[in-house]
mmCIF file of N, CA and C in Angstrom:
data_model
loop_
_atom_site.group_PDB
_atom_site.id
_atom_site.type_symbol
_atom_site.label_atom_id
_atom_site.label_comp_id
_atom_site.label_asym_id
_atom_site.label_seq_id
_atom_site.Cartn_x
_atom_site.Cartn_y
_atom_site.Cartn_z
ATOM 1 N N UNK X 1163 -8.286 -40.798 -11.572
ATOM 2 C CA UNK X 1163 -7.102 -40.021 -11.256
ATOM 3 C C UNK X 1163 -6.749 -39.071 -12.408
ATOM 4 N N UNK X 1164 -6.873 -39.365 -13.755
ATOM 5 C CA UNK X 1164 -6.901 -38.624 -14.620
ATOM 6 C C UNK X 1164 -7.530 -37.037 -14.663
ATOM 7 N N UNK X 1165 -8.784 -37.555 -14.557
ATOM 8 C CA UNK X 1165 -9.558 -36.907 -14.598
ATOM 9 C C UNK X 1165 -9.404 -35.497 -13.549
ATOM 10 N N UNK X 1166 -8.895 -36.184 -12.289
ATOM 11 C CA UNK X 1166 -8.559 -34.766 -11.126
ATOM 12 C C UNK X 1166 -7.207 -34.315 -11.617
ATOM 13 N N UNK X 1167 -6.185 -34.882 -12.721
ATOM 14 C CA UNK X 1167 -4.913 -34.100 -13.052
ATOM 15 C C UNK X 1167 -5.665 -32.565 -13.797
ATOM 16 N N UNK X 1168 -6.476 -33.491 -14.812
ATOM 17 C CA UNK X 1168 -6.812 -32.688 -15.651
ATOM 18 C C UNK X 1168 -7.553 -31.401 -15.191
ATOM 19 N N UNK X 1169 -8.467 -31.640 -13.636
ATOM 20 C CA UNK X 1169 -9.240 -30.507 -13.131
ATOM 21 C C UNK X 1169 -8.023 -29.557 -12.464
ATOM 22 N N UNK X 1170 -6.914 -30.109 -11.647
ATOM 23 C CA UNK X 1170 -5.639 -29.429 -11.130
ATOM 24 C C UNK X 1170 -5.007 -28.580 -12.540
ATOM 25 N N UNK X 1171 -4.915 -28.709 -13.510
ATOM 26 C CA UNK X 1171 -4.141 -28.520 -14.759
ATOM 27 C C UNK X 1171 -4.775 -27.024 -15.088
ATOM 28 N N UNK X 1172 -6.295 -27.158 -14.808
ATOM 29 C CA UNK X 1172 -7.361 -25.871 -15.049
ATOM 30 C C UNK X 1172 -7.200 -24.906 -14.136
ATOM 31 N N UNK X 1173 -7.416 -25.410 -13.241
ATOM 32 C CA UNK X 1173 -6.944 -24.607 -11.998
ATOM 33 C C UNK X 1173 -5.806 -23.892 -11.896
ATOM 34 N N UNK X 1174 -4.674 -24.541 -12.228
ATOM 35 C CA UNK X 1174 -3.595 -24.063 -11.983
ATOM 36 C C UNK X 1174 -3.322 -22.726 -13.329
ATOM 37 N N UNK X 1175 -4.424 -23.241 -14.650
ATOM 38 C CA UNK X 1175 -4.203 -22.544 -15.970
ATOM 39 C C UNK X 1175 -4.749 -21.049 -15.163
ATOM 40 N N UNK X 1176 -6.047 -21.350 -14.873
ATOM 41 C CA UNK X 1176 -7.248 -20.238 -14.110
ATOM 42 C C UNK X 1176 -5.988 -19.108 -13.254
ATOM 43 N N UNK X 1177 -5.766 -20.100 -12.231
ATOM 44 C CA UNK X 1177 -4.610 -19.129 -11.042
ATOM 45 C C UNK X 1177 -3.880 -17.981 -12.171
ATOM 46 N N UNK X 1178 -2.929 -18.926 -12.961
ATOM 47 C CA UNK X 1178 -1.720 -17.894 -13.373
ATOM 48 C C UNK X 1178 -2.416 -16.873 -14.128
ATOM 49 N N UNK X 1179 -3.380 -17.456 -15.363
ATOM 50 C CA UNK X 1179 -3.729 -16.505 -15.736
ATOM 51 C C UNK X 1179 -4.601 -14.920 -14.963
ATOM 52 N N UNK X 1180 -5.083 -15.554 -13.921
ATOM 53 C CA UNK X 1180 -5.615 -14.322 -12.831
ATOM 54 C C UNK X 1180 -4.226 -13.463 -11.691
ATOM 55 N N UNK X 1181 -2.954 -14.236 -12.153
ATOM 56 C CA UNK X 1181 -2.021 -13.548 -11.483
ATOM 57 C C UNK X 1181 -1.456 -12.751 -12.010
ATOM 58 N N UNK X 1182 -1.176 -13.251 -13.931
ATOM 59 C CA UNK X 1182 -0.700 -12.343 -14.554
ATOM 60 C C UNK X 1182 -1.427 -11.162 -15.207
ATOM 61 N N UNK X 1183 -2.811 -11.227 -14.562
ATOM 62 C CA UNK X 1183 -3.886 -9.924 -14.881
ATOM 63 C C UNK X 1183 -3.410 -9.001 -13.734
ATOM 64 N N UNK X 1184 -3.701 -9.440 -12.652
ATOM 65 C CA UNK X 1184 -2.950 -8.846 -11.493
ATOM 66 C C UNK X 1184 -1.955 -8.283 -11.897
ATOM 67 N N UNK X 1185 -1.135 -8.142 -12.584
ATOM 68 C CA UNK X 1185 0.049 -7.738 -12.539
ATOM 69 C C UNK X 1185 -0.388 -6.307 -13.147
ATOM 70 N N UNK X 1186 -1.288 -6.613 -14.382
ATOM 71 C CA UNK X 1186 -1.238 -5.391 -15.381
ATOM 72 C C UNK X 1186 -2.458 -4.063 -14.698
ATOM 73 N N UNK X 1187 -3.318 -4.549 -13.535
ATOM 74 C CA UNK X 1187 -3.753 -4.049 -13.169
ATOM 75 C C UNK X 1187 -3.701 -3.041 -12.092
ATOM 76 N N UNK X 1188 -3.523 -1.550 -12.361
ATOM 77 C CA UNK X 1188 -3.003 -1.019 -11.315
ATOM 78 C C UNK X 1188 -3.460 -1.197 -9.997
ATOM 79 N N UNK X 1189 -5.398 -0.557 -9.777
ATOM 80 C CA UNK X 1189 -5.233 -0.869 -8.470
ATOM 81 C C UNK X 1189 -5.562 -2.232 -7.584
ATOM 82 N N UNK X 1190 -5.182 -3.203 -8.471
ATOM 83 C CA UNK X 1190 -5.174 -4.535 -7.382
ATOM 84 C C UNK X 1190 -3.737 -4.803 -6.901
ATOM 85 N N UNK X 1191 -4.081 -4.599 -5.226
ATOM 86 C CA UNK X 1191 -2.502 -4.805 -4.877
ATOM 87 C C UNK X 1191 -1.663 -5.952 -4.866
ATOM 88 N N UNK X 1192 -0.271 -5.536 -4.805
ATOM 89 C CA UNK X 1192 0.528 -6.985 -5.308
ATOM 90 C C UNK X 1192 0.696 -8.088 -4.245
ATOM 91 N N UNK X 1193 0.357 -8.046 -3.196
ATOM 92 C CA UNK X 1193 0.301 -8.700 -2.301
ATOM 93 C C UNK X 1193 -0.813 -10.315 -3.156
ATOM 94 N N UNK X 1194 -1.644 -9.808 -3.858
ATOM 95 C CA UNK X 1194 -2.586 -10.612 -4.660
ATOM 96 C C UNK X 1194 -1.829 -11.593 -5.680
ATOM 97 N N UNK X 1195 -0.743 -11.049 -5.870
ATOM 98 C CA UNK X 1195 -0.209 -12.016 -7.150
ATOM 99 C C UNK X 1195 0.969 -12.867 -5.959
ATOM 100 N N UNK X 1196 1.285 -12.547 -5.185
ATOM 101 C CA UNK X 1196 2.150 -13.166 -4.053
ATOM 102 C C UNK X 1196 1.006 -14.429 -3.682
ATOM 103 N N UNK X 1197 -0.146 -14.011 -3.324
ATOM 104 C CA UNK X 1197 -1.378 -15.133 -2.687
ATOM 105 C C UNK X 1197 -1.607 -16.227 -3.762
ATOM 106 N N UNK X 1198 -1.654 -15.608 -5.327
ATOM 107 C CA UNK X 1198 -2.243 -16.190 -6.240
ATOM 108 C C UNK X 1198 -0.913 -17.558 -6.454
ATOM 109 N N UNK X 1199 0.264 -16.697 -6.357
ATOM 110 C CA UNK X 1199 1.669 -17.778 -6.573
ATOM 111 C C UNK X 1199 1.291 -18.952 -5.821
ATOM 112 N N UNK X 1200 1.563 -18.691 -4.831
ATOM 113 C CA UNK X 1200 1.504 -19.626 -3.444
ATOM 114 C C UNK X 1200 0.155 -20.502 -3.823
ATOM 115 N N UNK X 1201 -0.903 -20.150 -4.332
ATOM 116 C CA UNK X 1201 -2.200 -21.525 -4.178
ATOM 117 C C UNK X 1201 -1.828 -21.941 -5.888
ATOM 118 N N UNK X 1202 -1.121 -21.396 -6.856
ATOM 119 C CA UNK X 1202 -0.563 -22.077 -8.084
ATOM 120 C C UNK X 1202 0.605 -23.485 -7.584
ATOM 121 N N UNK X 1203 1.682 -22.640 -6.316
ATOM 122 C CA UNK X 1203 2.088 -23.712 -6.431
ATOM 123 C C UNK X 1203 1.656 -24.835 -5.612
ATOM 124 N N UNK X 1204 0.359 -24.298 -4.955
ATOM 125 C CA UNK X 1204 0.080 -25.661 -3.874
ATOM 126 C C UNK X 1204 -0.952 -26.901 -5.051
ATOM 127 N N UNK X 1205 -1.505 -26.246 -5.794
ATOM 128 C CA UNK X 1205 -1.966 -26.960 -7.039
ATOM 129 C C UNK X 1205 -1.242 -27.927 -8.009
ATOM 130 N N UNK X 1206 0.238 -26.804 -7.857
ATOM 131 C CA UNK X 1206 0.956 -27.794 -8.925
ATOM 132 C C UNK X 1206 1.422 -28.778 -8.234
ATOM 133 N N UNK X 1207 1.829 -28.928 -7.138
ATOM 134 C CA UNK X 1207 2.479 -29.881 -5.954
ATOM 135 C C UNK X 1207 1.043 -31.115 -5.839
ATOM 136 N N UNK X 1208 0.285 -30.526 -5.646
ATOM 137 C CA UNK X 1208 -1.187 -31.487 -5.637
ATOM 138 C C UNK X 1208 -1.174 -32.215 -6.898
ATOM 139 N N UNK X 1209 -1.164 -31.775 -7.594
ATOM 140 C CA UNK X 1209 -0.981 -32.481 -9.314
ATOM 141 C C UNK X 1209 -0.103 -33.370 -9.275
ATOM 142 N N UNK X 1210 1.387 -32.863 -8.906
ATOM 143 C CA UNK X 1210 2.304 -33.939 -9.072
ATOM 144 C C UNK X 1210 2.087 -35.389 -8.034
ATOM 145 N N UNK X 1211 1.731 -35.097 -6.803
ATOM 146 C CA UNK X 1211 1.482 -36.062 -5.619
ATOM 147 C C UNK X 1211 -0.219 -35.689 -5.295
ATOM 148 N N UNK X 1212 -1.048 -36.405 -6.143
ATOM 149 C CA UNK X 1212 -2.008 -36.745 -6.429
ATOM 150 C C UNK X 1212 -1.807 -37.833 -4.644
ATOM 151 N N UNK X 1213 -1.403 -38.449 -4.449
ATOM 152 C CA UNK X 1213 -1.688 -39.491 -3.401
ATOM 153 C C UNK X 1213 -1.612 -39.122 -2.123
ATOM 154 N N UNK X 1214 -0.808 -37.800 -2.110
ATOM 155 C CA UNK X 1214 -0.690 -37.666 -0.910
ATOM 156 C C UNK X 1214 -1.039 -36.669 0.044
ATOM 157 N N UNK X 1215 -1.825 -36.511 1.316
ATOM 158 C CA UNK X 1215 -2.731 -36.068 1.762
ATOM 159 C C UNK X 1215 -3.062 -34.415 1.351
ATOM 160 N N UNK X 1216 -3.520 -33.771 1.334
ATOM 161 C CA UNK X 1216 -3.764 -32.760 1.268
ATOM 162 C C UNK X 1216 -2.865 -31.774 2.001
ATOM 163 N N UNK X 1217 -3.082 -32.089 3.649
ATOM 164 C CA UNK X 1217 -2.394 -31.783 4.525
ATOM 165 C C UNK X 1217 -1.203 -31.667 4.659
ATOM 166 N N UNK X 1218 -0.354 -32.970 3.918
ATOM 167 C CA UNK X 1218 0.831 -32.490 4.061
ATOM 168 C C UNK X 1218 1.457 -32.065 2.222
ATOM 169 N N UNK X 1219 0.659 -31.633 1.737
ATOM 170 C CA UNK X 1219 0.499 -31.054 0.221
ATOM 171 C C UNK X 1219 0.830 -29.354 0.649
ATOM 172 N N UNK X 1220 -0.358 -28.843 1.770
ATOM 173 C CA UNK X 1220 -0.181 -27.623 2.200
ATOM 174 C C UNK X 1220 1.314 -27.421 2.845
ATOM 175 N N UNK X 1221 2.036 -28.040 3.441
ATOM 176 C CA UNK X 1221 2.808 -27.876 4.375
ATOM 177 C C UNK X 1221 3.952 -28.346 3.708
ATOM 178 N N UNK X 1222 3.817 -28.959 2.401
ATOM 179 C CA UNK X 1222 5.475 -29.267 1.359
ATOM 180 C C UNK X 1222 5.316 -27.361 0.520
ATOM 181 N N UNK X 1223 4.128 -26.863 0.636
ATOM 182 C CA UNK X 1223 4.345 -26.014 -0.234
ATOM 183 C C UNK X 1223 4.187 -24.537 0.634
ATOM 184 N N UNK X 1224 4.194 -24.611 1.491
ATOM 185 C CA UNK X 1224 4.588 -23.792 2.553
ATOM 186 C C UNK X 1224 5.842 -23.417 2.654
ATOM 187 N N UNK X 1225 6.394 -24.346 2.783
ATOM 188 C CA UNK X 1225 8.419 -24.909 2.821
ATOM 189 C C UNK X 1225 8.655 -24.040 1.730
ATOM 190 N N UNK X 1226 8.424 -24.595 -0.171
ATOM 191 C CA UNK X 1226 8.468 -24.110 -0.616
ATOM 192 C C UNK X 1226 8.597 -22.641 -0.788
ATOM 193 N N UNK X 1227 7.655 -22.369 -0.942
ATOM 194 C CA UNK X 1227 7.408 -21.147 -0.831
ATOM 195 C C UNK X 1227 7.828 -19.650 -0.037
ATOM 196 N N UNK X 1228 8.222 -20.418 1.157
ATOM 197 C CA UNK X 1228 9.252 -19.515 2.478
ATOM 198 C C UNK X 1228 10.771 -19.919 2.178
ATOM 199 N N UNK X 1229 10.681 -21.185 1.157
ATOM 200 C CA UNK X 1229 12.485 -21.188 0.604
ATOM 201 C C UNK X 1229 12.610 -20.019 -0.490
ATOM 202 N N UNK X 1230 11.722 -20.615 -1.038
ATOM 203 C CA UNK X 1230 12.316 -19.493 -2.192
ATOM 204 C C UNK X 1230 12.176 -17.826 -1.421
ATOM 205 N N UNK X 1231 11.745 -17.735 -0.755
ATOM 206 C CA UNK X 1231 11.192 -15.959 -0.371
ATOM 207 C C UNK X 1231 12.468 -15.475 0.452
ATOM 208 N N UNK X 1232 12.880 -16.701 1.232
ATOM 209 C CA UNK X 1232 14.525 -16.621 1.784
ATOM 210 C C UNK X 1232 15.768 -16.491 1.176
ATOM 211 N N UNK X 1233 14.991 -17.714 0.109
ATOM 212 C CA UNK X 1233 16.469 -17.434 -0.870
ATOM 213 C C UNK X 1233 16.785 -15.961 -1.568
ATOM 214 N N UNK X 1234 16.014 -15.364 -1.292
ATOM 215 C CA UNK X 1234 15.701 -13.963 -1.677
ATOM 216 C C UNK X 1234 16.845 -12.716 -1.102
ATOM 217 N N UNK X 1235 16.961 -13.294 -0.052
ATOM 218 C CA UNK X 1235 18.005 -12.402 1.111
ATOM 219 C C UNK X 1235 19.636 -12.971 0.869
ATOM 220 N N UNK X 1236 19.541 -14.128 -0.376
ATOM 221 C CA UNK X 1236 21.030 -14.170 -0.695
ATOM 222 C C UNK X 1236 21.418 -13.185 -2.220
ATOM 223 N N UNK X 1237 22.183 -12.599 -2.117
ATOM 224 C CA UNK X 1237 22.703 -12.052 -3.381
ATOM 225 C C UNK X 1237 23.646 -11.671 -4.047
ATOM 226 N N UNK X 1238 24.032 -13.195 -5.238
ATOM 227 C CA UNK X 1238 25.497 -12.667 -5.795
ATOM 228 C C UNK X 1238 24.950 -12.589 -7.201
ATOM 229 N N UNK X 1239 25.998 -11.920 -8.362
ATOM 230 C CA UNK X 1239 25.687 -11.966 -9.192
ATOM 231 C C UNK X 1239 25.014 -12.580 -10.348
ATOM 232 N N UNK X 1240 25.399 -14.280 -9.722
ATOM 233 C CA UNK X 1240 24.341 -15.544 -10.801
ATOM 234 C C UNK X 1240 22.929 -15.218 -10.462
ATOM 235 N N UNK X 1241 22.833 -15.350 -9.402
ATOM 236 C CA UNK X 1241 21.669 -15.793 -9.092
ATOM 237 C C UNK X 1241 20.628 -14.352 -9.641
ATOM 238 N N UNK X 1242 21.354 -12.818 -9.106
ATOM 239 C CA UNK X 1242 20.658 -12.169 -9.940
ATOM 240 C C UNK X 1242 20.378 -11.923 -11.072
ATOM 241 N N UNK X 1243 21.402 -12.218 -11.976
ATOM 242 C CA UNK X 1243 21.054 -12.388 -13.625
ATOM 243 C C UNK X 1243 19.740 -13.876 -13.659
ATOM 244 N N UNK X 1244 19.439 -14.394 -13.141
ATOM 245 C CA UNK X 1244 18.426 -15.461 -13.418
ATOM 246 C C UNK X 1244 17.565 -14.777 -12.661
ATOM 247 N N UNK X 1245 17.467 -14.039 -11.603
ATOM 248 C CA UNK X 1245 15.966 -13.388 -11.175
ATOM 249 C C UNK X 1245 16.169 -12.164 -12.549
ATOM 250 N N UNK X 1246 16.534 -11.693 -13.309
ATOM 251 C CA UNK X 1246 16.174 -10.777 -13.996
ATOM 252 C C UNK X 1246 15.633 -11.425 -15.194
ATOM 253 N N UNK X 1247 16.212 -12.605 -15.443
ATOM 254 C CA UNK X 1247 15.137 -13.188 -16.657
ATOM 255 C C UNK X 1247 13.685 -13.290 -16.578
ATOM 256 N N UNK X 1248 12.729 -13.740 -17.037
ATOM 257 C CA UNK X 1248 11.201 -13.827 -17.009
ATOM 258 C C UNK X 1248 10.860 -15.389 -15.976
ATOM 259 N N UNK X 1249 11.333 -16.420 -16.624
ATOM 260 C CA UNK X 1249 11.006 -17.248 -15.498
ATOM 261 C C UNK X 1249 11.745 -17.299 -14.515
ATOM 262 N N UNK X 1250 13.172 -16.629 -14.363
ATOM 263 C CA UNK X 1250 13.317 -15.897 -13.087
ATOM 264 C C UNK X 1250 12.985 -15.483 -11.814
ATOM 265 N N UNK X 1251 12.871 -14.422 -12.477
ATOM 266 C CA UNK X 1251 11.579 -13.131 -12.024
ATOM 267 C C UNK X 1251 10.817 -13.943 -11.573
ATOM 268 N N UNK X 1252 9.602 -14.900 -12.324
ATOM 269 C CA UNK X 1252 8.328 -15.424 -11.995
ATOM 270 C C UNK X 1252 8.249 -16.310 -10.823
ATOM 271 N N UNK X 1253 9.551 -17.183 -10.691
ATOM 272 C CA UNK X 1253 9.800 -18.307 -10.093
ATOM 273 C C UNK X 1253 10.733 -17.986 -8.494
ATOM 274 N N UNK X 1254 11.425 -17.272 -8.802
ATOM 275 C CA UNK X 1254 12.600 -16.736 -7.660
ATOM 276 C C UNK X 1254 12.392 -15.245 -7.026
ATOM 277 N N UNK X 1255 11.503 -14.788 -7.801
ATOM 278 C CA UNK X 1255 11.060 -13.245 -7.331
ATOM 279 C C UNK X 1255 12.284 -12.486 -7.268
ATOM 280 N N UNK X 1256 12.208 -10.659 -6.677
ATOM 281 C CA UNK X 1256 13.338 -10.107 -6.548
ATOM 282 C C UNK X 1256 13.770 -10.099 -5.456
ATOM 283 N N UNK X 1257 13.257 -9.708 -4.177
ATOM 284 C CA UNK X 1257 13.459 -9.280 -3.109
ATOM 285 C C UNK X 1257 12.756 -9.589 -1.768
ATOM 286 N N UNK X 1258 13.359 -9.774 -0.942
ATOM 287 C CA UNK X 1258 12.651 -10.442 0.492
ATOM 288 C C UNK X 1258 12.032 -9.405 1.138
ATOM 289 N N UNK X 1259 10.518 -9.553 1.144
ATOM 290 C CA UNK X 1259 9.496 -8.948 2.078
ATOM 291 C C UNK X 1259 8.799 -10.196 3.017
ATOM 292 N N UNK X 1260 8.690 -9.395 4.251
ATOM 293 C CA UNK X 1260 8.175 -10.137 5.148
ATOM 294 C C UNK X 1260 6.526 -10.397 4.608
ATOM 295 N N UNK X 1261 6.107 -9.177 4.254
ATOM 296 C CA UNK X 1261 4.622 -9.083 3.422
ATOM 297 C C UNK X 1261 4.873 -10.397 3.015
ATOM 298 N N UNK X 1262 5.355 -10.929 1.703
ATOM 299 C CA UNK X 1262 5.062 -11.698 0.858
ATOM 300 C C UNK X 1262 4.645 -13.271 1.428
ATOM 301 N N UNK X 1263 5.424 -13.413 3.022
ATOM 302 C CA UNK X 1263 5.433 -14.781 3.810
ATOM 303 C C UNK X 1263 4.013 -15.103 4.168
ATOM 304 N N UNK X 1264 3.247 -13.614 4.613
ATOM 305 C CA UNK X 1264 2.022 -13.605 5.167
ATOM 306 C C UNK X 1264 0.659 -14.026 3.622
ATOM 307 N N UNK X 1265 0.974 -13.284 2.633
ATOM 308 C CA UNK X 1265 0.410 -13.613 1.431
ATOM 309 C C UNK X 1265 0.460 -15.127 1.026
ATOM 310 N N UNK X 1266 1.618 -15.629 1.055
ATOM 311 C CA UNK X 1266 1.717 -17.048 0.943
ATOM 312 C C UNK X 1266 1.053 -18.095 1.394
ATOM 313 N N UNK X 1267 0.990 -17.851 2.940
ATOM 314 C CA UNK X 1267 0.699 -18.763 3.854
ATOM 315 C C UNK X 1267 -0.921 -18.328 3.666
ATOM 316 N N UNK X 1268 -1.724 -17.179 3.187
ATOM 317 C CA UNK X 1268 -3.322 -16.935 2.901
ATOM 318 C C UNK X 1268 -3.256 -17.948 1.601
ATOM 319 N N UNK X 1269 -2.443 -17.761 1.061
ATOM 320 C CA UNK X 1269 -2.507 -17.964 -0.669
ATOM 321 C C UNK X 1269 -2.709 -19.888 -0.503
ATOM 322 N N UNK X 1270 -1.861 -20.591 0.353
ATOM 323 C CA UNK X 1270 -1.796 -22.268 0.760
ATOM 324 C C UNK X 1270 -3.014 -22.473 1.713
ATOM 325 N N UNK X 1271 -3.168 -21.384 2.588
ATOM 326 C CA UNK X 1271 -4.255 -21.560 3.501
ATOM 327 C C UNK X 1271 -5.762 -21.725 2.827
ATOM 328 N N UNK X 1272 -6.160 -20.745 1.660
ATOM 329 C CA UNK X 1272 -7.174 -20.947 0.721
ATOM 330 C C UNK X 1272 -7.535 -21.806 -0.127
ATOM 331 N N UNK X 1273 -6.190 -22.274 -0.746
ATOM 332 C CA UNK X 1273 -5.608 -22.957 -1.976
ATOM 333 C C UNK X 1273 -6.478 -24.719 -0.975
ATOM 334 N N UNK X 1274 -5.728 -24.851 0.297
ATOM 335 C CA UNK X 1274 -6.058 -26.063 0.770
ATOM 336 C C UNK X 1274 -7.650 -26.476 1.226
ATOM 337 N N UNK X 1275 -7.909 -24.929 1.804
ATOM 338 C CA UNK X 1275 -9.552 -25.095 2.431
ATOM 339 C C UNK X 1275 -10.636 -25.514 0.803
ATOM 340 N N UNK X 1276 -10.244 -24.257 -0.050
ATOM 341 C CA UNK X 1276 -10.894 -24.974 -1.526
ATOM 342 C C UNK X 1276 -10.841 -26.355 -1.786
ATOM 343 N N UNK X 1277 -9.340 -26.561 -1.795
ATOM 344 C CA UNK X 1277 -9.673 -27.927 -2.014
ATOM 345 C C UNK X 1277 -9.976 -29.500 -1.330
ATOM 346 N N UNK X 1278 -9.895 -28.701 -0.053
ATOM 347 C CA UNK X 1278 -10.709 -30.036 0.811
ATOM 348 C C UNK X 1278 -12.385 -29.465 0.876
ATOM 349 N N UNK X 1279 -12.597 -28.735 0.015
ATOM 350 C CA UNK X 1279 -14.310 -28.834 -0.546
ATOM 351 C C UNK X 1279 -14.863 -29.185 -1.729
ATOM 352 N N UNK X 1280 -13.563 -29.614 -2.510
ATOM 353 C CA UNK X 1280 -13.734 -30.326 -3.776
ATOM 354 C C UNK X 1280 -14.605 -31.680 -3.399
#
């Protein structure tokens, strides 16, 4: 069990760091760092619940992921001073696109098929 934290831990290092290249790169579109989020956090969710199926690993981080993109369409002043910080920003994003739901659900959809070929 160790041993697969430690391979999830790489993975998840691998993801961000290929999301936050994405970022600096002009023409890779951002829809890519939306996909890359979404299979970071289906990794990190896998890491934490190591026991529990895969299946419903994809589908806690689905939820996820369409909460936060919702929570997106609320906006008072707290909450935007914490999306303007960096883990903010990273974690809560700015703004609700329907795009980003469809990226997500590729981003968990990949994230899960990879890893039921582990």
């Amino acid at each position: 069990m160790k041993n697969q934290r430690v391979n999830y831990l790489i993975i998840i290092s691998t993801i961000i760091l290929l999301g936050l290249f994405s970022r600096t790169v002009t023409f890779i579109p951002l829809c890519i760092g939306d996909f890359l989020y979404a299979a970071t956090i289906y990794f990190v969710v896998r890491f934490l619940l190591l026991k529990t199926s895969k299946l419903k690993i994809a589908w806690i981080t689905i939820t996820i992921c369409f909460a936060i993109e919702f929570s997106q369409l609320y906006q008072s002043d707290w909450i935007i001073g914490v999306r303007k910080t960096v883990p903010g920003h990273f974690i809560l994003g700015q703004g609700f696109l329907f795009s980003d739901l469809i990226a997500y659900t590729f981003g968990v959809l990949t994230a899960f098929i990879l890893d039921r070929t582990r």
